[in-house]
PDB file of C-alpha atoms in Angstrom:
ATOM      1  CA  MET M   1      90.429  -3.755  45.451  1.00 50.00           C
ATOM      2  CA  ILE M   2      92.450  -4.437  42.263  1.00 51.00           C
ATOM      3  CA  PRO M   3      91.325  -7.514  40.278  1.00 54.00           C
ATOM      4  CA  THR M   4      93.713 -10.343  39.593  1.00 56.00           C
ATOM      5  CA  LYS M   5      94.029 -12.286  36.310  1.00 53.00           C
ATOM      6  CA  LYS M   6      92.167 -15.238  37.907  1.00 53.00           C
ATOM      7  CA  SER M   7      89.225 -13.007  38.764  1.00 53.00           C
ATOM      8  CA  LEU M   8      88.538 -12.258  35.064  1.00 56.00           C
ATOM      9  CA  LYS M   9      86.418 -15.433  34.709  1.00 68.00           C
ATOM     10  CA  ILE M  10      82.681 -14.737  35.070  1.00 69.00           C
ATOM     11  CA  ARG M  11      82.245 -16.930  38.109  1.00 72.00           C
ATOM     12  CA  ASN M  12      85.296 -15.344  39.782  1.00 71.00           C
ATOM     13  CA  VAL M  13      84.113 -11.854  38.760  1.00 68.00           C
ATOM     14  CA  ILE M  14      80.943 -12.361  40.894  1.00 74.00           C
ATOM     15  CA  ILE M  15      82.950 -13.738  43.787  1.00 74.00           C
ATOM     16  CA  PHE M  16      85.467 -10.921  43.554  1.00 70.00           C
ATOM     17  CA  THR M  17      82.681  -8.256  43.421  1.00 74.00           C
ATOM     18  CA  LEU M  18      80.966  -9.693  46.465  1.00 76.00           C
ATOM     19  CA  SER M  19      84.155 -10.171  48.474  1.00 78.00           C
ATOM     20  CA  GLY M  20      83.714  -6.835  50.278  1.00 79.00           C
ATOM     21  CA  VAL M  21      80.071  -7.658  51.155  1.00 82.00           C
ATOM     22  CA  CYS M  22      81.155 -11.053  52.514  1.00 86.00           C
ATOM     23  CA  MET M  23      83.897  -9.460  54.632  1.00 88.00           C
ATOM     24  CA  ASN M  24      81.356  -7.050  56.127  1.00 86.00           C
ATOM     25  CA  LEU M  25      78.938  -9.904  56.797  1.00 89.00           C
ATOM     26  CA  ILE M  26      81.608 -11.937  58.578  1.00 91.00           C
ATOM     27  CA  THR M  27      82.789  -8.878  60.489  1.00 92.00           C
ATOM     28  CA  GLY M  28      79.192  -8.075  61.610  1.00 88.00           C
ATOM     29  CA  VAL M  29      78.532 -11.669  62.811  1.00 91.00           C
ATOM     30  CA  CYS M  30      81.883 -11.736  64.662  1.00 92.00           C
ATOM     31  CA  PHE M  31      81.132  -8.503  66.493  1.00 91.00           C
ATOM     32  CA  PHE M  32      77.642  -9.762  67.455  1.00 88.00           C
ATOM     33  CA  LEU M  33      79.152 -12.999  68.797  1.00 89.00           C
ATOM     34  CA  LEU M  34      81.716 -11.019  70.744  1.00 89.00           C
ATOM     35  CA  GLY M  35      78.983  -8.865  72.257  1.00 87.00           C
ATOM     36  CA  MET M  36      77.024 -11.967  73.190  1.00 88.00           C
ATOM     37  CA  SER M  37      80.074 -13.531  74.830  1.00 88.00           C
ATOM     38  CA  ILE M  38      80.434 -10.575  77.191  1.00 85.00           C
ATOM     39  CA  GLU M  39      78.103 -11.341  80.116  1.00 80.00           C
ATOM     40  CA  SER M  40      77.722  -8.015  81.945  1.00 81.00           C
ATOM     41  CA  LEU M  41      76.537  -4.835  80.220  1.00 79.00           C
ATOM     42  CA  SER M  42      79.570  -2.712  79.540  1.00 84.00           C
ATOM     43  CA  HIS M  43      80.935  -0.172  77.113  1.00 86.00           C
ATOM     44  CA  LEU M  44      82.757  -2.972  75.255  1.00 87.00           C
ATOM     45  CA  LYS M  45      79.512  -5.004  74.864  1.00 87.00           C
ATOM     46  CA  ILE M  46      77.600  -1.959  73.539  1.00 89.00           C
ATOM     47  CA  PHE M  47      80.489  -1.021  71.234  1.00 90.00           C
ATOM     48  CA  SER M  48      80.650  -4.607  69.879  1.00 91.00           C
ATOM     49  CA  TYR M  49      76.901  -4.559  69.075  1.00 89.00           C
ATOM     50  CA  PHE M  50      77.260  -1.105  67.482  1.00 92.00           C
ATOM     51  CA  LEU M  51      80.072  -2.328  65.197  1.00 91.00           C
ATOM     52  CA  GLY M  52      78.032  -5.398  64.352  1.00 89.00           C
ATOM     53  CA  ILE M  53      75.013  -3.393  63.333  1.00 92.00           C
ATOM     54  CA  PHE M  54      77.106  -0.989  61.365  1.00 92.00           C
ATOM     55  CA  SER M  55      78.779  -3.853  59.419  1.00 90.00           C
ATOM     56  CA  LEU M  56      75.433  -5.511  58.662  1.00 89.00           C
ATOM     57  CA  LEU M  57      73.926  -2.254  57.539  1.00 89.00           C
ATOM     58  CA  SER M  58      76.844  -1.913  55.120  1.00 87.00           C
ATOM     59  CA  VAL M  59      75.975  -5.344  53.795  1.00 85.00           C
ATOM     60  CA  LEU M  60      72.381  -4.338  53.150  1.00 85.00           C
ATOM     61  CA  ILE M  61      73.416  -1.015  51.466  1.00 83.00           C
ATOM     62  CA  ASN M  62      75.878  -2.767  49.151  1.00 80.00           C
ATOM     63  CA  VAL M  63      73.644  -5.720  48.319  1.00 79.00           C
ATOM     64  CA  TYR M  64      70.499  -3.718  47.496  1.00 76.00           C
ATOM     65  CA  PRO M  65      70.909  -2.923  43.751  1.00 74.00           C
ATOM     66  CA  CYS M  66      71.211   0.841  43.154  1.00 72.00           C
ATOM     67  CA  LEU M  67      73.368   3.558  41.507  1.00 71.00           C
ATOM     68  CA  THR M  68      75.457   5.903  43.612  1.00 71.00           C
ATOM     69  CA  ASN M  69      76.909   8.930  41.955  1.00 69.00           C
ATOM     70  CA  GLY M  70      76.519   7.270  38.568  1.00 67.00           C
ATOM     71  CA  GLU M  71      78.220   4.075  39.652  1.00 74.00           C
ATOM     72  CA  PRO M  72      76.519   0.771  40.521  1.00 75.00           C
ATOM     73  CA  ASN M  73      76.981  -0.751  43.935  1.00 73.00           C
ATOM     74  CA  ASP M  74      78.094  -4.396  44.339  1.00 76.00           C
ATOM     75  CA  GLY M  75      74.537  -5.707  44.293  1.00 76.00           C
ATOM     76  CA  LEU M  76      73.563  -3.951  41.035  1.00 78.00           C
ATOM     77  CA  THR M  77      76.861  -5.024  39.418  1.00 79.00           C
ATOM     78  CA  VAL M  78      76.231  -8.712  40.198  1.00 79.00           C
ATOM     79  CA  CYS M  79      72.565  -8.461  39.055  1.00 80.00           C
ATOM     80  CA  ASN M  80      73.739  -6.902  35.756  1.00 76.00           C
ATOM     81  CA  ILE M  81      76.385  -9.665  35.273  1.00 79.00           C
ATOM     82  CA  ILE M  82      73.811 -12.401  35.847  1.00 80.00           C
ATOM     83  CA  LYS M  83      71.078 -10.810  33.698  1.00 80.00           C
ATOM     84  CA  SER M  84      73.243  -9.729  30.745  1.00 78.00           C
ATOM     85  CA  LYS M  85      76.000 -11.666  29.022  1.00 80.00           C
ATOM     86  CA  SER M  86      77.087  -8.516  27.109  1.00 81.00           C
ATOM     87  CA  TYR M  87      77.444  -6.614  30.455  1.00 84.00           C
ATOM     88  CA  ALA M  88      79.411  -9.525  31.924  1.00 83.00           C
ATOM     89  CA  CYS M  89      81.818  -9.367  28.978  1.00 82.00           C
ATOM     90  CA  LYS M  90      82.191  -5.603  29.339  1.00 84.00           C
ATOM     91  CA  PHE M  91      82.819  -5.984  33.033  1.00 85.00           C
ATOM     92  CA  GLN M  92      85.589  -8.482  32.312  1.00 82.00           C
ATOM     93  CA  GLU M  93      87.099  -5.901  29.938  1.00 84.00           C
ATOM     94  CA  TYR M  94      86.792  -3.249  32.598  1.00 85.00           C
ATOM     95  CA  GLN M  95      88.682  -5.388  35.163  1.00 82.00           C
ATOM     96  CA  SER M  96      91.330  -6.155  32.519  1.00 84.00           C
ATOM     97  CA  ILE M  97      91.817  -2.454  31.930  1.00 86.00           C
ATOM     98  CA  MET M  98      92.117  -1.837  35.717  1.00 83.00           C
ATOM     99  CA  LEU M  99      94.887  -4.374  35.801  1.00 83.00           C
ATOM    100  CA  GLN M 100      96.763  -2.658  32.989  1.00 85.00           C
ATOM    101  CA  LEU M 101      96.301   0.808  34.500  1.00 84.00           C
ATOM    102  CA  ASP M 102      97.582  -0.475  37.906  1.00 81.00           C
ATOM    103  CA  LYS M 103     100.714  -1.729  36.172  1.00 82.00           C
ATOM    104  CA  GLY M 104     101.371   1.666  34.713  1.00 81.00           C
ATOM    105  CA  CYS M 105     100.108   1.135  31.092  1.00 84.00           C
ATOM    106  CA  ARG M 106      99.502   4.421  29.344  1.00 85.00           C
ATOM    107  CA  VAL M 107      95.921   4.977  28.194  1.00 85.00           C
ATOM    108  CA  LYS M 108      97.046   5.349  24.559  1.00 85.00           C
ATOM    109  CA  ASP M 109      98.436   1.817  24.642  1.00 86.00           C
ATOM    110  CA  LEU M 110      95.171   0.222  25.942  1.00 82.00           C
ATOM    111  CA  ALA M 111      93.071  -1.960  23.703  1.00 77.00           C
ATOM    112  CA  LEU M 112      89.662  -0.352  24.428  1.00 77.00           C
ATOM    113  CA  PRO M 113      86.484  -2.413  23.897  1.00 69.00           C
ATOM    114  CA  ILE M 114      84.415   0.341  22.148  1.00 59.00           C
ATOM    115  CA  GLN M 115      82.366  -1.679  19.719  1.00 55.00           C
ATOM    116  CA  CYS M 116      79.021   0.052  20.395  1.00 55.00           C
ATOM    117  CA  SER M 117      77.851   3.282  18.760  1.00 65.00           C
ATOM    118  CA  LYS M 118      76.107   4.549  21.874  1.00 77.00           C
ATOM    119  CA  ILE M 119      76.468   4.802  25.640  1.00 86.00           C
ATOM    120  CA  ILE M 120      73.920   2.816  27.618  1.00 84.00           C
ATOM    121  CA  ASP M 121      75.561   2.082  30.978  1.00 88.00           C
ATOM    122  CA  HIS M 122      78.383   3.193  33.273  1.00 88.00           C
ATOM    123  CA  LEU M 123      80.942   0.849  31.627  1.00 89.00           C
ATOM    124  CA  ASP M 124      80.253   2.315  28.216  1.00 90.00           C
ATOM    125  CA  ILE M 125      80.754   5.830  29.378  1.00 91.00           C
ATOM    126  CA  TYR M 126      83.963   4.916  31.223  1.00 90.00           C
ATOM    127  CA  PHE M 127      85.359   3.271  28.021  1.00 90.00           C
ATOM    128  CA  PHE M 128      84.480   6.426  26.092  1.00 92.00           C
ATOM    129  CA  LEU M 129      86.258   8.507  28.708  1.00 92.00           C
ATOM    130  CA  LEU M 130      89.372   6.385  28.268  1.00 91.00           C
ATOM    131  CA  ALA M 131      89.040   6.789  24.493  1.00 90.00           C
ATOM    132  CA  TYR M 132      89.044  10.539  25.063  1.00 91.00           C
ATOM    133  CA  TYR M 133      92.179  10.280  27.217  1.00 90.00           C
ATOM    134  CA  ARG M 134      93.784   8.188  24.471  1.00 88.00           C
ATOM    135  CA  GLU M 135      93.139  11.032  21.979  1.00 88.00           C
ATOM    136  CA  VAL M 136      94.663  13.482  24.415  1.00 86.00           C
ATOM    137  CA  GLU M 137      97.822  11.327  24.867  1.00 85.00           C
ATOM    138  CA  LYS M 138      98.201  10.758  21.105  1.00 86.00           C
ATOM    139  CA  LYS M 139      97.259  14.242  19.732  1.00 86.00           C
ATOM    140  CA  GLY M 140      97.427  16.575  22.646  1.00 81.00           C
ATOM    141  CA  VAL M 141      95.134  18.347  25.136  1.00 80.00           C
ATOM    142  CA  GLY M 142      92.147  19.886  23.431  1.00 79.00           C
ATOM    143  CA  GLU M 143      91.573  17.012  21.018  1.00 81.00           C
ATOM    144  CA  GLY M 144      88.772  14.409  21.157  1.00 85.00           C
ATOM    145  CA  SER M 145      85.765  16.645  20.418  1.00 87.00           C
ATOM    146  CA  ILE M 146      83.651  13.842  18.932  1.00 88.00           C
ATOM    147  CA  ILE M 147      84.109  11.629  21.988  1.00 91.00           C
ATOM    148  CA  ILE M 148      83.399  14.443  24.394  1.00 90.00           C
ATOM    149  CA  LYS M 149      80.206  15.227  22.498  1.00 89.00           C
ATOM    150  CA  GLU M 150      79.143  11.551  22.829  1.00 91.00           C
ATOM    151  CA  ILE M 151      79.700  11.666  26.568  1.00 92.00           C
ATOM    152  CA  GLU M 152      77.919  15.018  26.928  1.00 89.00           C
ATOM    153  CA  ASN M 153      74.920  13.715  24.944  1.00 90.00           C
ATOM    154  CA  ALA M 154      74.918  10.459  26.969  1.00 90.00           C
ATOM    155  CA  LEU M 155      74.605  12.435  30.283  1.00 89.00           C
ATOM    156  CA  ILE M 156      71.618  14.220  28.868  1.00 87.00           C
ATOM    157  CA  LEU M 157      69.893  10.982  27.804  1.00 89.00           C
ATOM    158  CA  HIS M 158      70.988   9.056  30.898  1.00 89.00           C
ATOM    159  CA  PRO M 159      71.184  11.524  33.788  1.00 86.00           C
ATOM    160  CA  GLU M 160      71.588   8.643  36.223  1.00 87.00           C
ATOM    161  CA  LEU M 161      75.141   8.196  34.846  1.00 88.00           C
ATOM    162  CA  LYS M 162      76.107  11.711  35.756  1.00 84.00           C
ATOM    163  CA  ASN M 163      79.350  11.676  37.680  1.00 84.00           C
ATOM    164  CA  GLU M 164      81.764  14.442  38.580  1.00 82.00           C
ATOM    165  CA  LYS M 165      84.648  12.964  36.657  1.00 85.00           C
ATOM    166  CA  TYR M 166      82.672  12.988  33.370  1.00 89.00           C
ATOM    167  CA  VAL M 167      81.245  16.430  33.798  1.00 86.00           C
ATOM    168  CA  TYR M 168      84.604  17.909  34.796  1.00 84.00           C
ATOM    169  CA  GLU M 169      86.308  16.477  31.766  1.00 88.00           C
ATOM    170  CA  ILE M 170      83.620  18.082  29.616  1.00 88.00           C
ATOM    171  CA  ILE M 171      84.147  21.367  31.373  1.00 85.00           C
ATOM    172  CA  VAL M 172      87.904  21.224  30.952  1.00 86.00           C
ATOM    173  CA  PHE M 173      87.633  20.348  27.227  1.00 87.00           C
ATOM    174  CA  HIS M 174      85.283  23.339  26.636  1.00 85.00           C
ATOM    175  CA  LEU M 175      87.451  25.724  28.717  1.00 83.00           C
ATOM    176  CA  ILE M 176      90.477  24.812  26.581  1.00 82.00           C
ATOM    177  CA  ASN M 177      88.401  25.382  23.434  1.00 80.00           C
ATOM    178  CA  LYS M 178      86.972  28.635  24.816  1.00 73.00           C
ATOM    179  CA  LYS M 179      83.310  27.677  24.721  1.00 72.00           C
ATOM    180  CA  GLN M 180      80.972  30.191  26.352  1.00 67.00           C
ATOM    181  CA  GLY M 181      78.130  29.602  28.826  1.00 69.00           C
ATOM    182  CA  LEU M 182      79.735  26.862  30.839  1.00 71.00           C
ATOM    183  CA  VAL M 183      79.012  28.459  34.182  1.00 65.00           C
ATOM    184  CA  ASP M 184      75.315  28.728  33.335  1.00 70.00           C
ATOM    185  CA  LYS M 185      75.134  25.126  32.013  1.00 72.00           C
ATOM    186  CA  TYR M 186      77.207  23.435  34.754  1.00 71.00           C
ATOM    187  CA  GLY M 187      76.718  25.909  37.620  1.00 68.00           C
ATOM    188  CA  ASP M 188      76.101  23.177  40.247  1.00 68.00           C
ATOM    189  CA  PHE M 189      79.387  21.489  39.389  1.00 68.00           C
ATOM    190  CA  PHE M 190      81.359  24.782  39.528  1.00 66.00           C
ATOM    191  CA  THR M 191      79.764  25.352  42.963  1.00 70.00           C
ATOM    192  CA  LEU M 192      80.908  21.860  44.057  1.00 65.00           C
ATOM    193  CA  LEU M 193      84.472  22.777  43.162  1.00 65.00           C
ATOM    194  CA  GLU M 194      84.488  25.305  46.025  1.00 66.00           C
ATOM    195  CA  GLU M 195      84.086  22.495  48.577  1.00 64.00           C
ATOM    196  CA  ASP M 196      87.308  21.980  50.599  1.00 58.00           C
ATOM    197  CA  TYR M 197      87.333  18.206  50.070  1.00 53.00           C
ATOM    198  CA  HIS M 198      88.103  18.789  46.350  1.00 61.00           C
ATOM    199  CA  ASP M 199      91.502  20.217  47.413  1.00 72.00           C
ATOM    200  CA  ARG M 200      92.627  16.670  48.289  1.00 73.00           C
ATOM    201  CA  ASN M 201      91.940  15.280  44.814  1.00 79.00           C
ATOM    202  CA  PRO M 202      94.456  15.932  41.993  1.00 83.00           C
ATOM    203  CA  MET M 203      91.774  15.664  39.290  1.00 83.00           C
ATOM    204  CA  THR M 204      89.497  18.351  40.752  1.00 84.00           C
ATOM    205  CA  LEU M 205      92.469  20.499  41.659  1.00 87.00           C
ATOM    206  CA  ARG M 206      93.389  20.325  37.944  1.00 87.00           C
ATOM    207  CA  VAL M 207      89.819  21.309  37.004  1.00 85.00           C
ATOM    208  CA  LYS M 208      89.944  24.239  39.531  1.00 87.00           C
ATOM    209  CA  ALA M 209      93.267  25.338  37.960  1.00 89.00           C
ATOM    210  CA  TYR M 210      91.677  25.411  34.465  1.00 87.00           C
ATOM    211  CA  PHE M 211      88.632  27.233  35.794  1.00 84.00           C
ATOM    212  CA  SER M 212      90.819  29.735  37.607  1.00 87.00           C
ATOM    213  CA  TRP M 213      92.817  30.445  34.439  1.00 88.00           C
ATOM    214  CA  TYR M 214      90.106  30.540  31.836  1.00 85.00           C
ATOM    215  CA  ILE M 215      87.192  31.971  33.747  1.00 82.00           C
ATOM    216  CA  GLN M 216      88.620  33.925  36.647  1.00 83.00           C
ATOM    217  CA  GLU M 217      91.897  34.820  34.850  1.00 87.00           C
ATOM    218  CA  ASN M 218      93.782  34.529  38.087  1.00 89.00           C
ATOM    219  CA  LYS M 219      97.361  33.434  37.351  1.00 91.00           C
ATOM    220  CA  GLU M 220      98.495  33.285  41.006  1.00 91.00           C
ATOM    221  CA  LYS M 221      95.595  31.027  42.012  1.00 90.00           C
ATOM    222  CA  THR M 222      96.055  28.842  38.936  1.00 92.00           C
ATOM    223  CA  LEU M 223      99.715  28.182  39.749  1.00 92.00           C
ATOM    224  CA  GLU M 224      98.770  27.398  43.320  1.00 91.00           C
ATOM    225  CA  TYR M 225      96.292  24.768  42.185  1.00 90.00           C
ATOM    226  CA  ILE M 226      98.799  23.333  39.697  1.00 90.00           C
ATOM    227  CA  GLU M 227     101.374  22.834  42.435  1.00 90.00           C
ATOM    228  CA  LYS M 228      98.842  21.228  44.721  1.00 88.00           C
ATOM    229  CA  ALA M 229      97.717  18.883  41.955  1.00 87.00           C
ATOM    230  CA  LEU M 230     101.308  17.902  41.108  1.00 86.00           C
ATOM    231  CA  SER M 231     102.051  17.207  44.838  1.00 86.00           C
ATOM    232  CA  LEU M 232      98.953  14.990  45.148  1.00 83.00           C
ATOM    233  CA  ASN M 233      99.220  13.193  41.778  1.00 79.00           C
ATOM    234  CA  THR M 234     101.064  10.202  43.276  1.00 76.00           C
ATOM    235  CA  GLU M 235      98.045   9.541  45.485  1.00 70.00           C
ATOM    236  CA  LEU M 236      95.882   8.454  42.527  1.00 70.00           C
ATOM    237  CA  PHE M 237      95.148   4.733  42.787  1.00 66.00           C
ATOM    238  CA  TYR M 238      96.246   3.620  39.319  1.00 76.00           C
ATOM    239  CA  LEU M 239      99.605   4.505  37.808  1.00 78.00           C
ATOM    240  CA  GLY M 240      98.106   4.939  34.370  1.00 78.00           C
ATOM    241  CA  GLU M 241      95.685   7.560  35.701  1.00 81.00           C
ATOM    242  CA  ARG M 242      98.594   9.516  37.173  1.00 83.00           C
ATOM    243  CA  LYS M 243     100.174   9.784  33.706  1.00 83.00           C
ATOM    244  CA  ILE M 244      97.088  11.255  32.104  1.00 83.00           C
ATOM    245  CA  GLU M 245      96.693  13.755  34.913  1.00 84.00           C
ATOM    246  CA  GLN M 246     100.328  14.754  34.518  1.00 84.00           C
ATOM    247  CA  SER M 247      99.643  15.427  30.805  1.00 84.00           C
ATOM    248  CA  PHE M 248      96.747  17.798  31.610  1.00 85.00           C
ATOM    249  CA  ILE M 249      98.572  19.589  34.369  1.00 87.00           C
ATOM    250  CA  ASN M 250     101.698  20.131  32.310  1.00 86.00           C
ATOM    251  CA  ASP M 251      99.667  21.397  29.392  1.00 85.00           C
ATOM    252  CA  LEU M 252      98.089  24.089  31.520  1.00 87.00           C
ATOM    253  CA  LYS M 253     101.442  25.027  33.039  1.00 87.00           C
ATOM    254  CA  ASN M 254     102.840  25.495  29.553  1.00 86.00           C
ATOM    255  CA  ARG M 255      99.931  27.706  28.571  1.00 82.00           C
ATOM    256  CA  ILE M 256     100.534  30.188  31.405  1.00 82.00           C
TER     257      ILE M 256
END
């Protein structure tokens, strides 16, 4: 869901964050009531109970505070907002940025809230990633070494924040700057790139294109990945994200 301007107040932030949980809870209760209203045992009754259980399990999974692939679920987000005023402020900034990206604002035009000198949570690392994208948009692909180093060090200190999008940007940066030993250091992530589901994501297709060009030196395969990435770029959720992906893809295309 995309936040609205009204949802940027702390109280509304919590309500907005838990809206999906509430919907699943209501859905689960409704399916249980539907199942109870059907008197005789039938496929419809069983199916209603099944959907009810599934919806309520989704509620439990989302409410129990935990990190999934480096990102907090709804329960952990709300806990962090309640416990920490600084986190609540950062989360408001995050939602504000999502609004701007949705409207097509370029990353270089964003007012990024990087006031801290280190990365301690998933919001900090995301803000640093946007700062890296801003350097790319202003100075060109291959720039932003200091920021990339900060992100790389943060993932070593806080492995729980490790997420494909951060690791892949580190890999692409080092590929462009011809750093050696990447396959040994990030072998697991290179292996993940071979999974078919990555061929439906413009970002990972872009990473595969860079890998194919710089490591495998396969021009034909690189161009194939580039064309796939370009064709899928419009499927990215935020318009601002599409623009930064376009910058990376066009840069590689010009290098070939």
